[in-house]
XYZ file of C-alpha atoms in Angstrom:
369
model
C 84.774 48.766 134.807
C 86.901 45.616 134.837
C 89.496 44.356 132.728
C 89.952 41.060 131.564
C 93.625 40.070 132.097
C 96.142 37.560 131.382
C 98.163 38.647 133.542
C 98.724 36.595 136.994
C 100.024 40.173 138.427
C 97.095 42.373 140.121
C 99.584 45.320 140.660
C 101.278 44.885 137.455
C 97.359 45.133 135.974
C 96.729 47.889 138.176
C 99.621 50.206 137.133
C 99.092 49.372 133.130
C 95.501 50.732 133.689
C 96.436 53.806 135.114
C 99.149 54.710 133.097
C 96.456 54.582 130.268
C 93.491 56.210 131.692
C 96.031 58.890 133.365
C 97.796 59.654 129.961
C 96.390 58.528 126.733
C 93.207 59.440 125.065
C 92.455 55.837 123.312
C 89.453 54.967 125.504
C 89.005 52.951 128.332
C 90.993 49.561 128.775
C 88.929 46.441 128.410
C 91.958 43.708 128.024
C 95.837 43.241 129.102
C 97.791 40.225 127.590
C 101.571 39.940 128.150
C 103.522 39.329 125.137
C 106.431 36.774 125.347
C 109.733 35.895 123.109
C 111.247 39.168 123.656
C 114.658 39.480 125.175
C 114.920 43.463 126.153
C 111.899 44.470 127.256
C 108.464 43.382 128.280
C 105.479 43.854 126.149
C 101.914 43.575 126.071
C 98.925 43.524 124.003
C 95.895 45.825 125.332
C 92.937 46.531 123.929
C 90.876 50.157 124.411
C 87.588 51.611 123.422
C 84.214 51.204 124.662
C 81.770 49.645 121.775
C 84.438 48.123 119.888
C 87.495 47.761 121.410
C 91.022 48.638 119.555
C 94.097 46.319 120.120
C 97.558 47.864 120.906
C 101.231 47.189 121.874
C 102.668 48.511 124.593
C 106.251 48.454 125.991
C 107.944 48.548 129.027
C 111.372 49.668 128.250
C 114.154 47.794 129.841
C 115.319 49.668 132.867
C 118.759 50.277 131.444
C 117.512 52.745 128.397
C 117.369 55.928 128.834
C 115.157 58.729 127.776
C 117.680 59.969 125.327
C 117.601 56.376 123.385
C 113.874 56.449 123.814
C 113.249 59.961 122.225
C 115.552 58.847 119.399
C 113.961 55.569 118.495
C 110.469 57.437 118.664
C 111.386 60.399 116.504
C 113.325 58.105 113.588
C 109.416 56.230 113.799
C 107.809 59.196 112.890
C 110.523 59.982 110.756
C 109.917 56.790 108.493
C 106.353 56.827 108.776
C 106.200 60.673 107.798
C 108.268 59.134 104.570
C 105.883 56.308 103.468
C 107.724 53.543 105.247
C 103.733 52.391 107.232
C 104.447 49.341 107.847
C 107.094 50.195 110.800
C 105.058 50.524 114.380
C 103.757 54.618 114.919
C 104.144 55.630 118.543
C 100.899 57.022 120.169
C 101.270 60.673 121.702
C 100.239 60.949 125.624
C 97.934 64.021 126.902
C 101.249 66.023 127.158
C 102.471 65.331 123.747
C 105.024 63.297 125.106
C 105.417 60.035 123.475
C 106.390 57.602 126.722
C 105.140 57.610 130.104
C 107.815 57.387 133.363
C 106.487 56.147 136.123
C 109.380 55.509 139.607
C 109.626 54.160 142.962
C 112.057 55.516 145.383
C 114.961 53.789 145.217
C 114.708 52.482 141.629
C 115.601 53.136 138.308
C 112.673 54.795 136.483
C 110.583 52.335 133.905
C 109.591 53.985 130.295
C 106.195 52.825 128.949
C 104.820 53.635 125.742
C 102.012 52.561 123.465
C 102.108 51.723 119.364
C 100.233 50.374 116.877
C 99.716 46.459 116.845
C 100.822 45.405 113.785
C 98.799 42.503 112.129
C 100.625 39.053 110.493
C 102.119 36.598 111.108
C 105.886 36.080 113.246
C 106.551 32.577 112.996
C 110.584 32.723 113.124
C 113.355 34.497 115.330
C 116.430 34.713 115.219
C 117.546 31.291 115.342
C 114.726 30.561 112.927
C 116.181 31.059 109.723
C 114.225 28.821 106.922
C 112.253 31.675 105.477
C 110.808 30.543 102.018
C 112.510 32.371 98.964
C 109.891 34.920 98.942
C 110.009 36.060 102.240
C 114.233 36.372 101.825
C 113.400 38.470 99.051
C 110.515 40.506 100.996
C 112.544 41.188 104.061
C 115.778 42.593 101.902
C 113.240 45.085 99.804
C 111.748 46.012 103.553
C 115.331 46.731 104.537
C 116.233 48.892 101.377
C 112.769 51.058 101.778
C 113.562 51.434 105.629
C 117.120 52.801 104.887
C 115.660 55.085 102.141
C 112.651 56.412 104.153
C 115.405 57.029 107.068
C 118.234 58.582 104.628
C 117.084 62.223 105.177
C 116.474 61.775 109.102
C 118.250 64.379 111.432
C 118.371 63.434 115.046
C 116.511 66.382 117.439
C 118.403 68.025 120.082
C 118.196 65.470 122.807
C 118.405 62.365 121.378
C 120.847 59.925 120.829
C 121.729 56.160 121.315
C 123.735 55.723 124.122
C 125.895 53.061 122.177
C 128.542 54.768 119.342
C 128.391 53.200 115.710
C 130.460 50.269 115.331
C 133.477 51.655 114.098
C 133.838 53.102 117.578
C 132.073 50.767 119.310
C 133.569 47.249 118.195
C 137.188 48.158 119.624
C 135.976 48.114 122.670
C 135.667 44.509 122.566
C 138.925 43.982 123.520
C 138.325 45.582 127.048
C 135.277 43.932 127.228
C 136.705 40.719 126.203
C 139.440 40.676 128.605
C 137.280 41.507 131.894
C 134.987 38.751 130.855
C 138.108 36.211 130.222
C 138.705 36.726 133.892
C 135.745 36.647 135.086
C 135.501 32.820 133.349
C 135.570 29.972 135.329
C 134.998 25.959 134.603
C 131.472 25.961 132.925
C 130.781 24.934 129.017
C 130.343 28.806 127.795
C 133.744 30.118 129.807
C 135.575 26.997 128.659
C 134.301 27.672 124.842
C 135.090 31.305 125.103
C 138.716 31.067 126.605
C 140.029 27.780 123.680
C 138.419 30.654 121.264
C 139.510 34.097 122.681
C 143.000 34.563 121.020
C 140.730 34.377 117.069
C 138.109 36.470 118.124
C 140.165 39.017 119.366
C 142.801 39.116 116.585
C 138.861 39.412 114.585
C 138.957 42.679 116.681
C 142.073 43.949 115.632
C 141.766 43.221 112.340
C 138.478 45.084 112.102
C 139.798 47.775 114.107
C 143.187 48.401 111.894
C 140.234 49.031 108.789
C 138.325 51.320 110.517
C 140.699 54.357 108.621
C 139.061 53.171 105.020
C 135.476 53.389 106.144
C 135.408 57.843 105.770
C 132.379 58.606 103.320
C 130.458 54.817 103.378
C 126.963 56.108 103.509
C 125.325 56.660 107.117
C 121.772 56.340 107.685
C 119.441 55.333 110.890
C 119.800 51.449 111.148
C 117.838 49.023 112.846
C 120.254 47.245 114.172
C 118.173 44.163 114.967
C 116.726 43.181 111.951
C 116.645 39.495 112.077
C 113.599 37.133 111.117
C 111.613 37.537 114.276
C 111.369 41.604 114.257
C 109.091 40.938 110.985
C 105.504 40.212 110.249
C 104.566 38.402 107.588
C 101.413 37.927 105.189
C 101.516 35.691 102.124
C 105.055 35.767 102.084
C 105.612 39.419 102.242
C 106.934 41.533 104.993
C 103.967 43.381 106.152
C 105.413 44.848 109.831
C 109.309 45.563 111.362
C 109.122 46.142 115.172
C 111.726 46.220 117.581
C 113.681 49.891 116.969
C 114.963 50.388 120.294
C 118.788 49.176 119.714
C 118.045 51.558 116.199
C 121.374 54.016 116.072
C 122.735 56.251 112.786
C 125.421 54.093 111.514
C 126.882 52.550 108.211
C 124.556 51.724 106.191
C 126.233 48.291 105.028
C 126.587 47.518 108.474
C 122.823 47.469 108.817
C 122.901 45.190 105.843
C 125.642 42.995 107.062
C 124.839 42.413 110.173
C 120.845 41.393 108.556
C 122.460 39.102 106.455
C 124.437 37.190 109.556
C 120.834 37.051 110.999
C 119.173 35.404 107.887
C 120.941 33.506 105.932
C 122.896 31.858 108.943
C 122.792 27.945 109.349
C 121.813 27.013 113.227
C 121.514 23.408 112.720
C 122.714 20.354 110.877
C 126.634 19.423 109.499
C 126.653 23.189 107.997
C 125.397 24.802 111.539
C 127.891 27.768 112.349
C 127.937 28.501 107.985
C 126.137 31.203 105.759
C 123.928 30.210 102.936
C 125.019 31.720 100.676
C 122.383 31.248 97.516
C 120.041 32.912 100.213
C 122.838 35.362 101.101
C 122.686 36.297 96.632
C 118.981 36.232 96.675
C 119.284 39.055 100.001
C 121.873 41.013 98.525
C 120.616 41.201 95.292
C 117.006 42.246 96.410
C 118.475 44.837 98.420
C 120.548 46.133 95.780
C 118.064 46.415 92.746
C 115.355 47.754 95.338
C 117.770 50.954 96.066
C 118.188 50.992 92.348
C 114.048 51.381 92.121
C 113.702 53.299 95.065
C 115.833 56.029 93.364
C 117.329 57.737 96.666
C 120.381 55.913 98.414
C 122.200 54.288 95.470
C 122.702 50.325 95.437
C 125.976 49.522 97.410
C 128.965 51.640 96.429
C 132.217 50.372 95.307
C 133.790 51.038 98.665
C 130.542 49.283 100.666
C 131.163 46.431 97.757
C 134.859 46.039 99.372
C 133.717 46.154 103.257
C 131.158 44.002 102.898
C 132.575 41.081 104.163
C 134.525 42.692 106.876
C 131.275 43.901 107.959
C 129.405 40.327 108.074
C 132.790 39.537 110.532
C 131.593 42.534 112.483
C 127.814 41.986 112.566
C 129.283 38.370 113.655
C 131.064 39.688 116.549
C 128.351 42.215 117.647
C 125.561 39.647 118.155
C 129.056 37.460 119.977
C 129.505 40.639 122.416
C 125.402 40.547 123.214
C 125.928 36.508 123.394
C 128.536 37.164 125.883
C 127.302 40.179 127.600
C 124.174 38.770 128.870
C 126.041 35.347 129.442
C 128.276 37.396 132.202
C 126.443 39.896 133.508
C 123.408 37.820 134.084
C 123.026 35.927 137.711
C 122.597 32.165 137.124
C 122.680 32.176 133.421
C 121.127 29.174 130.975
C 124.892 27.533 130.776
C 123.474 25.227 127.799
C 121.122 27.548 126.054
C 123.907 30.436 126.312
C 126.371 27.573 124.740
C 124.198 27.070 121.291
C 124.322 31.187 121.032
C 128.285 31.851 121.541
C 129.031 28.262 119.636
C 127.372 29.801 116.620
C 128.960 32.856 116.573
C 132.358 31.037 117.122
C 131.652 28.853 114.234
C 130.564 31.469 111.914
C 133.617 33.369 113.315
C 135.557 30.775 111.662
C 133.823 30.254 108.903
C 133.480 33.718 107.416
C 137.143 34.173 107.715
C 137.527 30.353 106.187
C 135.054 31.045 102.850
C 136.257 35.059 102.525
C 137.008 34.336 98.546
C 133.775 32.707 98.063
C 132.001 36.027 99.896
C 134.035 38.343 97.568
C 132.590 36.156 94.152
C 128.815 36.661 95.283
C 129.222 40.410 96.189
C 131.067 40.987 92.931
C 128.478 38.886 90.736
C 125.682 40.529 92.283
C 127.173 44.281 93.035
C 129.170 44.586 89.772
């Protein structure tokens, strides 16, 4: 039978369709379209059955995971799902039982596959796309309170784990990283940007680092760790879909919430580019705060939370800085200008969070309090 594909990749084609018929039970495979926009990983619609034909997504994991960080991400899916959170993406089970497929070629790294329900609406921002309408602020803050409820009892299985620590751990390292990048820099926009900026950000690091003492007994829960604007469907303003759990780890739970607030309420263009909006940062907070009140199983933000909370929007900050800067110098023949608009934002609202810190503190306390 032959498959209709939008794919301009014969032996790309050819490998999807085996992988399928080999190990999954879903029927045969009528239709391969490659999904764009993602970053990580590559992805693809395909659609299976005979008579009338099902549509699915299916991954191919970024050669750098591992099967540890896969098994993880898969098991906290059915985890949610198990607890009424549906609208997250279930993972379809191979012949085996398995849950990914690993195919290899001598020489190479191995490349994860798996397959998961397509989830229907709309995606219309990312995560430079920011102007959500009220509604859909409001939507994506009660999706983030039911995720970290339906997660709050999740225990990770004996061989799993995300390869990267929780932040407390994992943000000091920035000043290593930091460093080998500074001399790595040379004369282009980003390296000249990043060295006139590099003594702030890393007294950020310190600073953050010298709290991390005060954090014993926040709440820890399985976090997305993504959650911006474009890992959400949408249908009449409501969040109907959250994809994109592979960077997904069991951290604080107001780092989750920080680090979704620097995604959405963060000004990309204009005089206030580099700024939080903060009446959309109240609407978000609140939201999330009266829907753990409703949801009746991880309490709204503690007290301690209440007094992190903006040392954890300069951490989300700086983690989505370290990605900026990351792929900027460990990718051959980066973007130079598009790679500039990421790490000037995060330099900006670098500045500006530690700039408007008193004006943070009134909207947590009016909201939290």
């Amino acid at each position: 039978m032959s498959v209709q594909s939008d794919l301009n990749n014969e032996q790309l084609t050819g490998q999807i369709r085996t992988i399928i018929e080999k190990h999954y039970d879903l029927g045969p495979l009528t239709r391969i379209k490659e999904i764009f926009g993602g970053y990580c990983n590559r992805s693809y619609a395909v659609w299976m059955g005979a008579d009338r034909p099902k549509k699915y997504f299916m991954r191919e994991y970024n050669p750098h995971i591992t099967e540890p960080e896969i098994r993880f991400e898969h098991a906290l899916l059915n985890h949610l799902r198990s607890n009424g959170f549906e609208i997250a993406s279930g993972v379809f089970a191979c012949r085996d039982g398995a849950t990914f497929v690993r195919t290899a070629v001598q020489g190479q790294k191995p490349t994860y596959w798996a397959i998961f329900d397509f989830l229907e609406g709309e995606d219309p921002y990312t995560w430079l796309e920011t102007d959500l309408t009220d509604a859909e602020f409001a939507s994506a803050a009660e999706v983030l309170a039911r995720m970290h409820h339906a997660g709050r009892d999740f225990v990770k299985p004996a061989g799993t784990d995300r390869a990267q620590p929780c932040i407390a751990e994992f943000l000091p390292t920035f000043r290593e990283t930091f460093g080998r990048y500074a001399q790595q820099a040379d004369s282009r926009r980003c390296d000249r940007l990043f060295l006139e900026n590099l003594a702030p950000v890393l007294a950020a690091v310190e600073g953050f680092t010298a709290a991390t003492a005060s954090f014993t007994g926040m709440p820890q829960v399985p976090v997305h760790c993504d959650y911006h604007p474009g890992n959400l469907k949408y249908k009449n303003e409501k969040g109907v879909g959250v994809f994109d759990f592979d960077w997904s780890k069991i951290d604080y739970r107001v780092f989750d919430l920080a680090l979704g607030l620097v995604y959405f309420t963060s000004r990309w263009t204009g005089d206030a580019a580099g700024s939080l909006r903060l009446d959309k940062f109240e609407l978000f907070l609140k939201t999330y705060n009266d829907a753990c009140s409703w949801l009746e199983g991880l309490p709204p933000l503690t007290a301690q939370e209440q007094t992190h909370l903006p040392l954890m929007l300069a951490a989300g900050n700086l983690f989505v800085l370290n990605w900026d800067l990351m792929d900027f110098y460990e990718t051959e023949s980066p973007d130079d200008d598009e790679y500039y608009t990421y790490i000037e934002h995060n330099v900006l609202l670098m500045h500006w969070i530690t700039a408007h810190g008193a004006e943070i503190r009134k909207v947590v306390d009016r909201v939290c309090r």
